[in-house]
Coordinates of C-alpha atoms in Angstrom, one line a residue:
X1 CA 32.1 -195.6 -106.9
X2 CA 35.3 -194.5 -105.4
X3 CA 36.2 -197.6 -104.0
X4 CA 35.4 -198.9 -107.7
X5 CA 37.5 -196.2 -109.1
X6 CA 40.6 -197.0 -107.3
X7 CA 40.3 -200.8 -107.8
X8 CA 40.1 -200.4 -111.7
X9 CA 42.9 -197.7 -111.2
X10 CA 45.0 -200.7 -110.1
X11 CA 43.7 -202.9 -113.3
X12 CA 43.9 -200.0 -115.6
X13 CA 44.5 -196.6 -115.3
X14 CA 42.3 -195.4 -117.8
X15 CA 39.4 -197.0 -117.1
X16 CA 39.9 -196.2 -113.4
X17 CA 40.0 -192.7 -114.7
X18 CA 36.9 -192.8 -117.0
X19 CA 34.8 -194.0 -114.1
X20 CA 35.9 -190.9 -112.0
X21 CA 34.8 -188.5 -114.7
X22 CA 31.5 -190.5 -115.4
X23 CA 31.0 -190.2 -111.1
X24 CA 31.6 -186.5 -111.3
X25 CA 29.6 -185.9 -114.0
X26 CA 26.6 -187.8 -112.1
X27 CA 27.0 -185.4 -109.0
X28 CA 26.6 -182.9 -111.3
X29 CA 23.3 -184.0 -112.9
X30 CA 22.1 -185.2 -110.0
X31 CA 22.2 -181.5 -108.5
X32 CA 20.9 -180.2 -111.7
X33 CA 23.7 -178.1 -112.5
X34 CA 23.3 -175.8 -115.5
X35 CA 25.2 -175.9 -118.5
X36 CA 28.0 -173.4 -118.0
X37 CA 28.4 -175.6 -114.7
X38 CA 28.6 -178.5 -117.1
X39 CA 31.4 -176.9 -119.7
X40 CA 33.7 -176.0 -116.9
X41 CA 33.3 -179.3 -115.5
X42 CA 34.6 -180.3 -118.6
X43 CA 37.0 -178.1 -118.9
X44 CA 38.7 -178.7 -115.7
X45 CA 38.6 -182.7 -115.9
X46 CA 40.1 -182.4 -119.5
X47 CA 42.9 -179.6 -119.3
X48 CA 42.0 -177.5 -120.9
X49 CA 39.3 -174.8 -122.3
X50 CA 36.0 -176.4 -123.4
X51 CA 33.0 -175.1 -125.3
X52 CA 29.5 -175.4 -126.1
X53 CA 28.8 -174.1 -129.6
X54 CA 24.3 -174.8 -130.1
X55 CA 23.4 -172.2 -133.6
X56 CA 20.3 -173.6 -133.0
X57 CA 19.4 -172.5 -129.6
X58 CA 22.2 -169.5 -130.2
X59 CA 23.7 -170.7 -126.5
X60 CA 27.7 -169.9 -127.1
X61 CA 30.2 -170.8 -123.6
X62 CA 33.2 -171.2 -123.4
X63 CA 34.9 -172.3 -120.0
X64 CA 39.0 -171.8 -119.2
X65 CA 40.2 -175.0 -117.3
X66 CA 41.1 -173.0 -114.6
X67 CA 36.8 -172.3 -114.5
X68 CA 37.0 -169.0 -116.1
X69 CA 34.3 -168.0 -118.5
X70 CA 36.0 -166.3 -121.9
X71 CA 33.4 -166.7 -124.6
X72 CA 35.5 -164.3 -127.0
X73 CA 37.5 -166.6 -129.1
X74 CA 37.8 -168.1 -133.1
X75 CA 35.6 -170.3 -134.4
X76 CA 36.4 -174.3 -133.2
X77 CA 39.1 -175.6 -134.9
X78 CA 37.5 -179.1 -136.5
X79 CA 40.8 -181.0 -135.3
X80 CA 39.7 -180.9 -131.6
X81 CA 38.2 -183.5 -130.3
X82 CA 34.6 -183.1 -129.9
X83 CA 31.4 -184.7 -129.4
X84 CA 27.4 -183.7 -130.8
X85 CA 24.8 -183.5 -128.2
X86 CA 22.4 -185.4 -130.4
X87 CA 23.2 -187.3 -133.8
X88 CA 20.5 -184.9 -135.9
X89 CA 21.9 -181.7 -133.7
X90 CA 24.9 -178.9 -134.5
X91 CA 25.0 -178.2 -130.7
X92 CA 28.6 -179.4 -130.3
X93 CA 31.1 -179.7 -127.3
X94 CA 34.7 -179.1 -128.2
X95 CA 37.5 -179.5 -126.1
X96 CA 40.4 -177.1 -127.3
X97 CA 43.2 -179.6 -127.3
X98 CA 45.6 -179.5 -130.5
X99 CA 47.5 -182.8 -128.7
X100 CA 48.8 -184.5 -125.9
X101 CA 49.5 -182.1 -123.3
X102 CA 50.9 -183.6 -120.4
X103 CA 49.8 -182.8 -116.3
X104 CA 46.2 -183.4 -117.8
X105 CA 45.9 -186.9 -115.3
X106 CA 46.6 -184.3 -112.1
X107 CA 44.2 -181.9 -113.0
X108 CA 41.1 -184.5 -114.0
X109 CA 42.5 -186.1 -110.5
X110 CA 41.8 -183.1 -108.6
X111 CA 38.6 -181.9 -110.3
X112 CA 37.3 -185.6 -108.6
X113 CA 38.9 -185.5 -105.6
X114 CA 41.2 -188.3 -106.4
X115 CA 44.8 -188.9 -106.8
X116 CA 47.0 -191.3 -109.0
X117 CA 49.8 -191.0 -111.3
X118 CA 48.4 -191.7 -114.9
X119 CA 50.3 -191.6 -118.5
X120 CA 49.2 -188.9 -120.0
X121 CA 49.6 -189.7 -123.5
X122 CA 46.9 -192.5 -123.0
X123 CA 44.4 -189.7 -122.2
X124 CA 43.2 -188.2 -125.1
X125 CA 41.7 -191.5 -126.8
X126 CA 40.0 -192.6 -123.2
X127 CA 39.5 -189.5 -120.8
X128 CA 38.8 -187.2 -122.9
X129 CA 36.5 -189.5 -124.8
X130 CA 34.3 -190.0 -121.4
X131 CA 34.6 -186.5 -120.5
X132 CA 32.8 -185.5 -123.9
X133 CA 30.2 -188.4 -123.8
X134 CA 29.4 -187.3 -120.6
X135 CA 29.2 -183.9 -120.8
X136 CA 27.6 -183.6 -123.9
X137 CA 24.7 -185.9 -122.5
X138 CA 24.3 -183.7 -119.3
X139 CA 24.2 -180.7 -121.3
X140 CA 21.5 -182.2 -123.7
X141 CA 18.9 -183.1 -120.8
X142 CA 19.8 -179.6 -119.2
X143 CA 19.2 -177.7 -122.7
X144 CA 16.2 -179.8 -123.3
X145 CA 14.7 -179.0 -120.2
X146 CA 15.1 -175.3 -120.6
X147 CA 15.5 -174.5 -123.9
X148 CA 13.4 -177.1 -125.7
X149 CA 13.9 -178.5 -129.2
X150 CA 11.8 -176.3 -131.2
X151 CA 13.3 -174.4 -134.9
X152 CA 14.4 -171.5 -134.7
X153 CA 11.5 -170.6 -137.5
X154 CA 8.7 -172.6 -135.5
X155 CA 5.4 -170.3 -137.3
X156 CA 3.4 -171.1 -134.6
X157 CA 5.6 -170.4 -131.9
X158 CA 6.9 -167.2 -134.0
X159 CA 2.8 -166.1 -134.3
X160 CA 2.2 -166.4 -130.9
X161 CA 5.3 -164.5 -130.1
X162 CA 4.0 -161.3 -132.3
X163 CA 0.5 -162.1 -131.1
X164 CA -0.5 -159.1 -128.7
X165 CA -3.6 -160.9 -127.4
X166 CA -2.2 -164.4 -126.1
X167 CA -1.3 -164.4 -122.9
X168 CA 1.8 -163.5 -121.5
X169 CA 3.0 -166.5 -120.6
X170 CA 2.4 -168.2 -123.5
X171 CA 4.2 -165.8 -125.2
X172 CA 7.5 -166.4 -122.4
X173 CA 7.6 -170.1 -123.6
X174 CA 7.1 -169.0 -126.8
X175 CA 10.6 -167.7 -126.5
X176 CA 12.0 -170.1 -124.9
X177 CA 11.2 -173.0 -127.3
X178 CA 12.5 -170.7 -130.1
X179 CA 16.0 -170.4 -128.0
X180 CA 15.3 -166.4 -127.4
X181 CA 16.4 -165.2 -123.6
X182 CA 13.4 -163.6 -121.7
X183 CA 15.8 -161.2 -120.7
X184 CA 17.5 -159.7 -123.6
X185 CA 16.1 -157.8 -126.4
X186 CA 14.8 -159.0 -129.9
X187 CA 13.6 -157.7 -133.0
X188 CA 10.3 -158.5 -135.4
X189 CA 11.7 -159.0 -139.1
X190 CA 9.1 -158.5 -141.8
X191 CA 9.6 -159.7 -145.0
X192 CA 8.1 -159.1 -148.6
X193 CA 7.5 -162.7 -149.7
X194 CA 7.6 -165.2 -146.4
X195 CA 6.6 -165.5 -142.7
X196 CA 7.6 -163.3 -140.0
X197 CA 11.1 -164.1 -138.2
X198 CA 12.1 -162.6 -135.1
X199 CA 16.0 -162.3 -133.9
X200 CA 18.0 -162.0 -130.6
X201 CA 18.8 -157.9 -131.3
X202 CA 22.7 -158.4 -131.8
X203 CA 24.7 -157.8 -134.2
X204 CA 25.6 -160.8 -135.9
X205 CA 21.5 -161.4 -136.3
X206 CA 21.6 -158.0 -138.5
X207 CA 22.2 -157.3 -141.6
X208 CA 26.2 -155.9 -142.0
X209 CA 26.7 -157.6 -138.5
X210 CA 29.7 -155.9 -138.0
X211 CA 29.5 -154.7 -134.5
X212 CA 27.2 -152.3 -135.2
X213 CA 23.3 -152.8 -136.3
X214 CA 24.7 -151.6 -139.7
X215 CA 26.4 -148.9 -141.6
X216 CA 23.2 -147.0 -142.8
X217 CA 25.1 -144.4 -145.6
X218 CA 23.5 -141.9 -147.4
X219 CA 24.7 -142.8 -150.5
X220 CA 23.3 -146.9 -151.2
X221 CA 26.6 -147.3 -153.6
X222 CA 28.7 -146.7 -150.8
X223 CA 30.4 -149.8 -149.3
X224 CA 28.7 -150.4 -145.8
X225 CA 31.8 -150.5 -143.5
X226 CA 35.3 -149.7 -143.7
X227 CA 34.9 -146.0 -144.9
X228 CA 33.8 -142.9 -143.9
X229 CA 29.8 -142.3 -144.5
X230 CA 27.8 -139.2 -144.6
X231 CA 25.2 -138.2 -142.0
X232 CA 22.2 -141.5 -142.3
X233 CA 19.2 -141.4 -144.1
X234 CA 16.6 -141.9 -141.7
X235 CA 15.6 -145.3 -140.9
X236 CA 17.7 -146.9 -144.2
X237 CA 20.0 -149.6 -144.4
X238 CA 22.3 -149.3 -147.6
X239 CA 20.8 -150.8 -150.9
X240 CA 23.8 -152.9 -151.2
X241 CA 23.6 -155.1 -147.6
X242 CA 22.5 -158.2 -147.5
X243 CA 20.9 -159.9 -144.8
X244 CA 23.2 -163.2 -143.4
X245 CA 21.8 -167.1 -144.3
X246 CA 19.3 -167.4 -141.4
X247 CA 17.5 -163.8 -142.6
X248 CA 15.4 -163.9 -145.7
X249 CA 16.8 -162.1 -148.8
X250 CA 15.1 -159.6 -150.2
X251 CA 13.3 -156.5 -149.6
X252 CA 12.9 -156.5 -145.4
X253 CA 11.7 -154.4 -142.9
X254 CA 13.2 -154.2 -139.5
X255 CA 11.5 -153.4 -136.6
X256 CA 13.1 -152.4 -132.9
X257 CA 14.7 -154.1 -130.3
X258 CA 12.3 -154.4 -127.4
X259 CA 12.1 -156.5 -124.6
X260 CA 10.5 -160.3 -125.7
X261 CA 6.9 -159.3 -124.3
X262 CA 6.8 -156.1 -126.3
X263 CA 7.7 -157.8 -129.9
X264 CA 4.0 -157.1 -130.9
X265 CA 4.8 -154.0 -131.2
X266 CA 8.3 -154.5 -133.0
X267 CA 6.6 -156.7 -135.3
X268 CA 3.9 -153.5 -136.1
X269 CA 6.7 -151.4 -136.9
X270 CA 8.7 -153.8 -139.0
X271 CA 5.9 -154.4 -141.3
X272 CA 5.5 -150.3 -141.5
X273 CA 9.3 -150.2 -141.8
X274 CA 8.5 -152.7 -145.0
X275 CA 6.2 -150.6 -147.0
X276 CA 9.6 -147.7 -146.9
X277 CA 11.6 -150.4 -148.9
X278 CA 12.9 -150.8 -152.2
X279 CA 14.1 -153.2 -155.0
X280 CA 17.4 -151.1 -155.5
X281 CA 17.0 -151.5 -159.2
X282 CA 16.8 -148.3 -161.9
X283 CA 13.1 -148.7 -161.9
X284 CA 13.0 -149.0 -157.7
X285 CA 15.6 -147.0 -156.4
X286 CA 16.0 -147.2 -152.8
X287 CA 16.8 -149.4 -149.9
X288 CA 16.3 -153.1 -149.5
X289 CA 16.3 -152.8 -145.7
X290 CA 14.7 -150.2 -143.7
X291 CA 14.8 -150.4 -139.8
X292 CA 11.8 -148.6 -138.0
X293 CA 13.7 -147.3 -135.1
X294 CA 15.1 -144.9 -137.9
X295 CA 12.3 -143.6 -139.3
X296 CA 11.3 -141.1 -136.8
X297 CA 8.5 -139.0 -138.0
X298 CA 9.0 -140.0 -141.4
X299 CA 7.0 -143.2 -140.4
X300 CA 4.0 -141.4 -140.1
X301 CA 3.6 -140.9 -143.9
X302 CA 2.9 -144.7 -144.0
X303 CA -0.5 -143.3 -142.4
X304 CA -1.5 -140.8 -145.0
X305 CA -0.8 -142.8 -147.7
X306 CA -3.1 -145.9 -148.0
X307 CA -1.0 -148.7 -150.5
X308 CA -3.2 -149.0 -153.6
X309 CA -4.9 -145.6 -153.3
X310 CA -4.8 -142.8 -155.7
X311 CA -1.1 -141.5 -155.4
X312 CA -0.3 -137.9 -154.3
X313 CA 0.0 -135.6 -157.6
X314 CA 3.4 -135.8 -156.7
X315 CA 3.7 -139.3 -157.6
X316 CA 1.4 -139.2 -160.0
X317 CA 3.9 -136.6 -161.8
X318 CA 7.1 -138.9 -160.8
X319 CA 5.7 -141.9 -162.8
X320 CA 4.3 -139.6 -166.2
X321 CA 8.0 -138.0 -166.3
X322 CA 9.7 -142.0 -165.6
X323 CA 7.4 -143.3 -168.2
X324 CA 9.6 -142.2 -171.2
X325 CA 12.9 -141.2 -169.3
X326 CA 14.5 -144.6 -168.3
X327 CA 17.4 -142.7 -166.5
X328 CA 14.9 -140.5 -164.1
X329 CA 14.3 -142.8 -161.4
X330 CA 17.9 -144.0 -160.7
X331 CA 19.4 -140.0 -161.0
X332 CA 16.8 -138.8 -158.7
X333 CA 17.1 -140.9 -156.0
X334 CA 20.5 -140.9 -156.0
X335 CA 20.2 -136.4 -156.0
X336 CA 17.8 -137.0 -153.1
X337 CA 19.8 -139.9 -151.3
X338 CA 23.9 -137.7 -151.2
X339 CA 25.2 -135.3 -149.7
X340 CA 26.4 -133.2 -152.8
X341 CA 25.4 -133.6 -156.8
X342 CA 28.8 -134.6 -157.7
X343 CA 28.2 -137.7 -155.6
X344 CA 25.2 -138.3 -157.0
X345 CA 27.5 -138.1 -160.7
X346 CA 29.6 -140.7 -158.6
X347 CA 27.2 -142.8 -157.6
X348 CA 25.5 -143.4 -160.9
X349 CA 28.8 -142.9 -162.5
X350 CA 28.1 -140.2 -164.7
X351 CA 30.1 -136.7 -164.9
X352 CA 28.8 -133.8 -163.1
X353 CA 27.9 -131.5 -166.3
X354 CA 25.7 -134.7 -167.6
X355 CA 24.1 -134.8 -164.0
X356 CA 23.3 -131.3 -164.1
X357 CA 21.8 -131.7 -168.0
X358 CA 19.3 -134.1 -166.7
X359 CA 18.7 -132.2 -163.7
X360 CA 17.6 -129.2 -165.8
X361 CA 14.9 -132.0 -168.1
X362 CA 13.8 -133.4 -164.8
X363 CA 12.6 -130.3 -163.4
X364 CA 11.3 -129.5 -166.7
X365 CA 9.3 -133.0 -166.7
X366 CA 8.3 -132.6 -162.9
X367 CA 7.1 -128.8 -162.7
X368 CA 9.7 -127.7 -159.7
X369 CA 13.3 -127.3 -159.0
X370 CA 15.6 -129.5 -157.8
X371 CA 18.5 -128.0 -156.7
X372 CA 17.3 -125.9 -153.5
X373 CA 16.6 -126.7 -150.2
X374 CA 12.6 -127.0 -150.7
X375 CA 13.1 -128.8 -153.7
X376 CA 15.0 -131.3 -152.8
X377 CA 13.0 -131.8 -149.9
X378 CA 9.9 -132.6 -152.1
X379 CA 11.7 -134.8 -154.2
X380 CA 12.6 -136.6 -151.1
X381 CA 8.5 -137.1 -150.0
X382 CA 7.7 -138.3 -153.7
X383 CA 10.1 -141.0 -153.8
X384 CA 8.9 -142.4 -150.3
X385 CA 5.2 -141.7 -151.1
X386 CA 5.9 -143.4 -154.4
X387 CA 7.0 -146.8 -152.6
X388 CA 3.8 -146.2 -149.9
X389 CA 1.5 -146.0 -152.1
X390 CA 2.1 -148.9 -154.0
X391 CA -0.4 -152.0 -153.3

């Protein structure tokens, strides 16, 4: 191949060049190199950084062309010249090159072991063409072969991940095919209408992805970053977050990050984390996402109160006094879920002297006060019972 190489170098540079780059890359495969191997093989050859965006398989790299791995950068910019892995596949290489950029001929030279003087403005239509054909071929069989092609959302493989009883290593390759690392964390996501999902446990999987899991805030109104929040509701996500495109909308229950053979158990607590949510309307206050970890000993409610069973008197009294008071629901829960009345006034945007007017018919309707400690702390156990008990 090298004696090839330099006779074509003689004919034409570029093709000389092409058939270094499509040498090296053999060597590579044939030592079954792994794919950050692969990007900074690419990145060296071409010049410059390269990267290996997959969504599907959620593998990110990103590879300096001095062989450096820096994975924290912007999005690709769609004027660099790139190449798909596979023609039905959004697993993309990208090498980060705005234009010509000259010295590119010495460094692909030197990655191969070769030498030559090339023009480098003829690069970027040939070399870096092969370089990306390549590469991206390489990185297919090696992704293939380790990460398999399955959804994201593959049921079966998702059922057998939450299955306690299959075997463990059923379970392992479960997690694989569905692109999840063995190694890392994951969480069970249970929601109302749909099948189970389960997610890598970062933060852009979450809801408010923000670097944090989210901004849980005692009062739902309350924007869910960029502000201060009072001390977290246990176990609640605000009313107003909103799960990103690959989560399903709705009402959602979130259960821990544990390691990948443990998500049984995640996917137990997400579906108890479920029953604590809400439609975050006037007529079901409360939170559309509740994460389990959060809960604490609130979560043992879910075990004294069956769904469809005769509610508490509590309840019972809740629903009598809502039946014919279309403000009561929306005004309690928002006395229950603040730190002070007048942010409850705030938060349903009434003033403070109407809050405390329908304070005073509330705890007529309902049979106890409101505004002390023990009060508010029963108010707090009816309006969680009231969503457990539901069928």
């Amino acid at each position: 191949m090298k004696e090839l190489a330099g006779r074509l170098t003689a004919l034409d540079p570029d093709a000389g060049a092409a058939v270094r780059v499509i040498a090296y890359f053999d060597r590579l495969a044939e030592s079954r190199a792994g794919v950050e191997a692969l990007v900074r093989g690419a990145a060296v050859l071409a010049g410059c950084p390269a990267r290996l965006v997959d969504p599907e398989r959620r593998v990110h790299v990103r590879v300096e062309p001095d062989g450096a791995r820096r994975d924290a950068e912007p999005p690709p910019d769609p004027a660099w010249p790139s190449a798909r892995l596979a023609p039905d596949s959004a697993a993309t290489l990208w090498l980060e090159r705005g234009g010509p950029a000259p010295g590119r001929e010495d460094k692909a030279s030197a990655a191969t072991g070769t030498s030559g003087a090339h023009p480098a403005a003829a690069l970027p239509s040939v070399v870096d063409a092969v370089i990306l054909e390549r590469a991206a071929g390489a990185l297919r069989v090696v992704l293939d072969r380790t990460r398999g092609r399955a959804p994201a959302d593959d049921p079966a493989l998702i059922e057998t991940l939450l299955d306690g009883t299959a075997p463990e290593q059923a379970r392992l390759h479960a997690a694989r095919r569905l692109g999840l690392d063995p190694a890392a964390p994951a969480r069970a996501l249970a929601p109302l209408d749909g099948r189970p999902r389960v997610v890598a446990a970062d933060a852009e999987s979450l809801p408010g992805g923000d670097g944090a899991t989210t901004a849980r805030a005692s009062d739902p109104e309350r924007p869910a970053s960029g502000q201060a929040v009072s001390p977290p509701r246990a176990g609640v996500a605000p009313a107003s977050a909103t799960p990103d495109a690959r989560l399903p909308a709705g009402r959602l229950g979130v259960g821990p990050a544990v390691p990948v053979l443990e998500l049984p158990r995640s996917w137990d607590a997400a579906r108890t984390a479920l029953r604590f949510t809400a439609e975050g309307t006037p007529q079901d206050p409360g939170p559309r996402v509740v994460y389990a970890e959060e809960l604490g000993g609130v979560a043992l409610l879910a075990g004294l109160v069956a769904p469809g069973a005769e509610p508490p008197p509590d309840v019972r009294a809740l629903e009598r006094a809502s039946a014919h008071t279309p403000w009561l629901l929306a005004t309690l829960h928002a006395v229950a879920s603040t730190a002070s009345l007048r942010a409850a006034a705030t938060g349903i945007n009434v003033h403070h002297s109407t809050l405390q007017d329908r304070l005073t018919h509330a705890e007529h309707l309902l049979g106890w006060p409101l505004r002390t400690p023990q009060g508010r702390l029963r108010l707090q156990l009816a309006l969680t019972m009231r969503h457990l008990a539901r069928p």
